[in-house]
Amino acid sequence: MTGFDMRTAVGVCLGISVLAGMGLAGSSATGAAPVAAAGVKGDPIYERKAIMQRLDEEGEVLGNIVAGIEPPERLAEVTRTIANDAKESTESFRTIAPGGRSRDEVWSNHDDFMKRMENFSRNAEAMAKAGETGNMAAVTSLMVDAMPCKQCHDTYRAPKKPS
């Protein structure tokens, strides 16, 4: 791989591993009732969880492509899917629906949260465009900004409750 540092790829893969455990199931500290029955299609919390789980899976595949485990021919497909799901996840948080593992700050500081989500969506789109060219180095250079999961989760996501 020309212009590509395997240590960088491994680092990016490790960074993507923060996507693990993306489920947002749980209860809201606000006690607000969800818009639809919890855990069913149409419930915004359920829908957010499903999108985040897909992003987790896609991030793992992208990490495997960058690491050379999966074929590079999948780069365009996977980066496009991530961009589409980033956009869908952004839209899913426009509806005020406290619950899951979203901290109350998602809703009390919704403007900042949505700014972060819109940046996520925009950066994932840029990564998808780079993916369409097949330029692995360009995709790798955009991955941290295109998938800022940890930065957002540190502020806006409650920790998992022990089982």
GROMACS .gro file of C-alpha atoms in nm:
model
  163
    1MET     CA    1   0.000   0.000   0.000
    2THR     CA    2   0.173   0.313  -0.120
    3GLY     CA    3   0.180   0.605   0.124
    4PHE     CA    4   0.016   0.394   0.391
    5ASP     CA    5   0.152   0.328   0.739
    6MET     CA    6   0.032   0.001   0.894
    7ARG     CA    7   0.077   0.146   1.246
    8THR     CA    8  -0.165   0.422   1.152
    9ALA     CA    9  -0.408   0.164   1.019
   10VAL     CA   10  -0.388  -0.038   1.339
   11GLY     CA   11  -0.436   0.280   1.543
   12VAL     CA   12  -0.740   0.373   1.340
   13CYS     CA   13  -0.878   0.022   1.382
   14LEU     CA   14  -0.833   0.047   1.756
   15GLY     CA   15  -1.004   0.384   1.749
   16ILE     CA   16  -1.294   0.235   1.562
   17SER     CA   17  -1.324  -0.028   1.831
   18VAL     CA   18  -1.479   0.245   2.047
   19LEU     CA   19  -1.786   0.182   1.839
   20ALA     CA   20  -1.827  -0.146   2.026
   21GLY     CA   21  -2.125  -0.153   2.255
   22MET     CA   22  -2.312   0.116   2.062
   23GLY     CA   23  -2.649   0.001   2.199
   24LEU     CA   24  -2.853   0.277   2.351
   25ALA     CA   25  -3.100   0.063   2.547
   26GLY     CA   26  -3.173   0.162   2.902
   27SER     CA   27  -3.399   0.400   3.088
   28SER     CA   28  -3.414   0.775   3.086
   29ALA     CA   29  -3.326   0.974   3.393
   30THR     CA   30  -3.596   1.221   3.289
   31GLY     CA   31  -3.871   0.961   3.314
   32ALA     CA   32  -4.021   1.094   2.990
   33ALA     CA   33  -4.237   0.845   2.806
   34PRO     CA   34  -4.110   0.738   2.466
   35VAL     CA   35  -4.311   0.840   2.161
   36ALA     CA   36  -4.391   0.476   2.075
   37ALA     CA   37  -4.378   0.151   2.269
   38ALA     CA   38  -4.020   0.088   2.380
   39GLY     CA   39  -3.820  -0.165   2.184
   40VAL     CA   40  -4.038  -0.175   1.874
   41LYS     CA   41  -3.999  -0.038   1.525
   42GLY     CA   42  -4.116   0.321   1.524
   43ASP     CA   43  -3.986   0.388   1.875
   44PRO     CA   44  -3.721   0.660   1.833
   45ILE     CA   45  -3.498   0.505   2.099
   46TYR     CA   46  -3.518   0.165   1.932
   47GLU     CA   47  -3.448   0.324   1.593
   48ARG     CA   48  -3.144   0.514   1.727
   49LYS     CA   49  -3.010   0.194   1.880
   50ALA     CA   50  -3.053   0.005   1.552
   51ILE     CA   51  -2.869   0.276   1.356
   52MET     CA   52  -2.584   0.286   1.606
   53GLN     CA   53  -2.552  -0.093   1.599
   54ARG     CA   54  -2.525  -0.079   1.219
   55LEU     CA   55  -2.258   0.190   1.248
   56ASP     CA   56  -2.071  -0.033   1.492
   57GLU     CA   57  -2.076  -0.322   1.245
   58GLU     CA   58  -1.981  -0.099   0.951
   59GLY     CA   59  -1.698   0.059   1.149
   60GLU     CA   60  -1.561  -0.285   1.223
   61VAL     CA   61  -1.572  -0.377   0.853
   62LEU     CA   62  -1.402  -0.049   0.760
   63GLY     CA   63  -1.131  -0.116   1.017
   64ASN     CA   64  -1.080  -0.459   0.863
   65ILE     CA   65  -1.054  -0.309   0.514
   66VAL     CA   66  -0.796  -0.055   0.630
   67ALA     CA   67  -0.602  -0.331   0.809
   68GLY     CA   68  -0.603  -0.545   0.493
   69ILE     CA   69  -0.825  -0.817   0.641
   70GLU     CA   70  -1.122  -0.740   0.415
   71PRO     CA   71  -1.082  -0.671   0.042
   72PRO     CA   72  -1.022  -0.306  -0.052
   73GLU     CA   73  -1.288  -0.338  -0.322
   74ARG     CA   74  -1.546  -0.294  -0.044
   75LEU     CA   75  -1.411   0.050   0.054
   76ALA     CA   76  -1.660   0.255  -0.149
   77GLU     CA   77  -1.959   0.045  -0.042
   78VAL     CA   78  -1.874   0.051   0.328
   79THR     CA   79  -1.785   0.421   0.347
   80ARG     CA   80  -2.109   0.507   0.160
   81THR     CA   81  -2.312   0.296   0.403
   82ILE     CA   82  -2.144   0.468   0.699
   83ALA     CA   83  -2.223   0.810   0.550
   84ASN     CA   84  -2.586   0.715   0.492
   85ASP     CA   85  -2.621   0.584   0.846
   86ALA     CA   86  -2.446   0.893   0.986
   87LYS     CA   87  -2.707   1.107   0.814
   88GLU     CA   88  -2.986   0.881   0.941
   89SER     CA   89  -2.849   0.891   1.296
   90THR     CA   90  -2.835   1.270   1.283
   91GLU     CA   91  -3.197   1.283   1.171
   92SER     CA   92  -3.298   1.036   1.443
   93PHE     CA   93  -3.189   1.280   1.714
   94ARG     CA   94  -3.389   1.574   1.577
   95THR     CA   95  -3.698   1.435   1.750
   96ILE     CA   96  -3.678   1.503   2.122
   97ALA     CA   97  -3.709   1.154   2.267
   98PRO     CA   98  -3.515   1.113   2.593
   99GLY     CA   99  -3.421   0.762   2.687
  100GLY     CA  100  -3.181   0.487   2.613
  101ARG     CA  101  -2.827   0.572   2.713
  102SER     CA  102  -2.854   0.931   2.596
  103ARG     CA  103  -2.766   1.165   2.883
  104ASP     CA  104  -3.010   1.442   2.966
  105GLU     CA  105  -2.754   1.685   2.819
  106VAL     CA  106  -2.843   1.559   2.469
  107TRP     CA  107  -3.175   1.734   2.514
  108SER     CA  108  -3.080   2.023   2.745
  109ASN     CA  109  -2.786   2.113   2.518
  110HIS     CA  110  -2.951   1.998   2.197
  111ASP     CA  111  -2.799   2.271   1.977
  112ASP     CA  112  -2.441   2.166   2.061
  113PHE     CA  113  -2.529   1.799   2.031
  114MET     CA  114  -2.691   1.849   1.690
  115LYS     CA  115  -2.393   2.055   1.572
  116ARG     CA  116  -2.171   1.757   1.657
  117MET     CA  117  -2.408   1.518   1.481
  118GLU     CA  118  -2.420   1.738   1.171
  119ASN     CA  119  -2.039   1.751   1.165
  120PHE     CA  120  -2.034   1.372   1.197
  121SER     CA  121  -2.271   1.341   0.902
  122ARG     CA  122  -2.078   1.592   0.689
  123ASN     CA  123  -1.740   1.432   0.767
  124ALA     CA  124  -1.873   1.081   0.700
  125GLU     CA  125  -1.996   1.207   0.363
  126ALA     CA  126  -1.647   1.341   0.284
  127MET     CA  127  -1.502   1.002   0.380
  128ALA     CA  128  -1.751   0.827   0.151
  129LYS     CA  129  -1.648   1.050  -0.139
  130ALA     CA  130  -1.285   0.960  -0.072
  131GLY     CA  131  -1.391   0.595  -0.053
  132GLU     CA  132  -1.546   0.620  -0.399
  133THR     CA  133  -1.201   0.700  -0.538
  134GLY     CA  134  -1.049   0.392  -0.374
  135ASN     CA  135  -0.787   0.609  -0.203
  136MET     CA  136  -0.723   0.420   0.120
  137ALA     CA  137  -0.485   0.687   0.256
  138ALA     CA  138  -0.749   0.958   0.206
  139VAL     CA  139  -1.013   0.749   0.382
  140THR     CA  140  -0.774   0.674   0.668
  141SER     CA  141  -0.694   1.044   0.710
  142LEU     CA  142  -1.067   1.123   0.739
  143MET     CA  143  -1.173   0.837   0.967
  144VAL     CA  144  -1.125   1.009   1.303
  145ASP     CA  145  -1.337   1.310   1.203
  146ALA     CA  146  -1.586   1.094   1.013
  147MET     CA  147  -1.642   0.863   1.309
  148PRO     CA  148  -1.611   1.078   1.626
  149CYS     CA  149  -1.796   0.829   1.843
  150LYS     CA  150  -1.580   0.847   2.155
  151GLN     CA  151  -1.565   1.227   2.165
  152CYS     CA  152  -1.943   1.253   2.152
  153HIS     CA  153  -2.010   0.958   2.381
  154ASP     CA  154  -1.778   1.097   2.648
  155THR     CA  155  -2.007   1.398   2.676
  156TYR     CA  156  -2.351   1.275   2.574
  157ARG     CA  157  -2.378   0.903   2.646
  158ALA     CA  158  -2.435   0.742   2.984
  159PRO     CA  159  -2.212   0.450   3.080
  160LYS     CA  160  -2.344   0.099   3.047
  161LYS     CA  161  -2.509  -0.031   3.360
  162PRO     CA  162  -2.344  -0.345   3.499
  163SER     CA  163  -2.528  -0.663   3.404
   0.00000   0.00000   0.00000
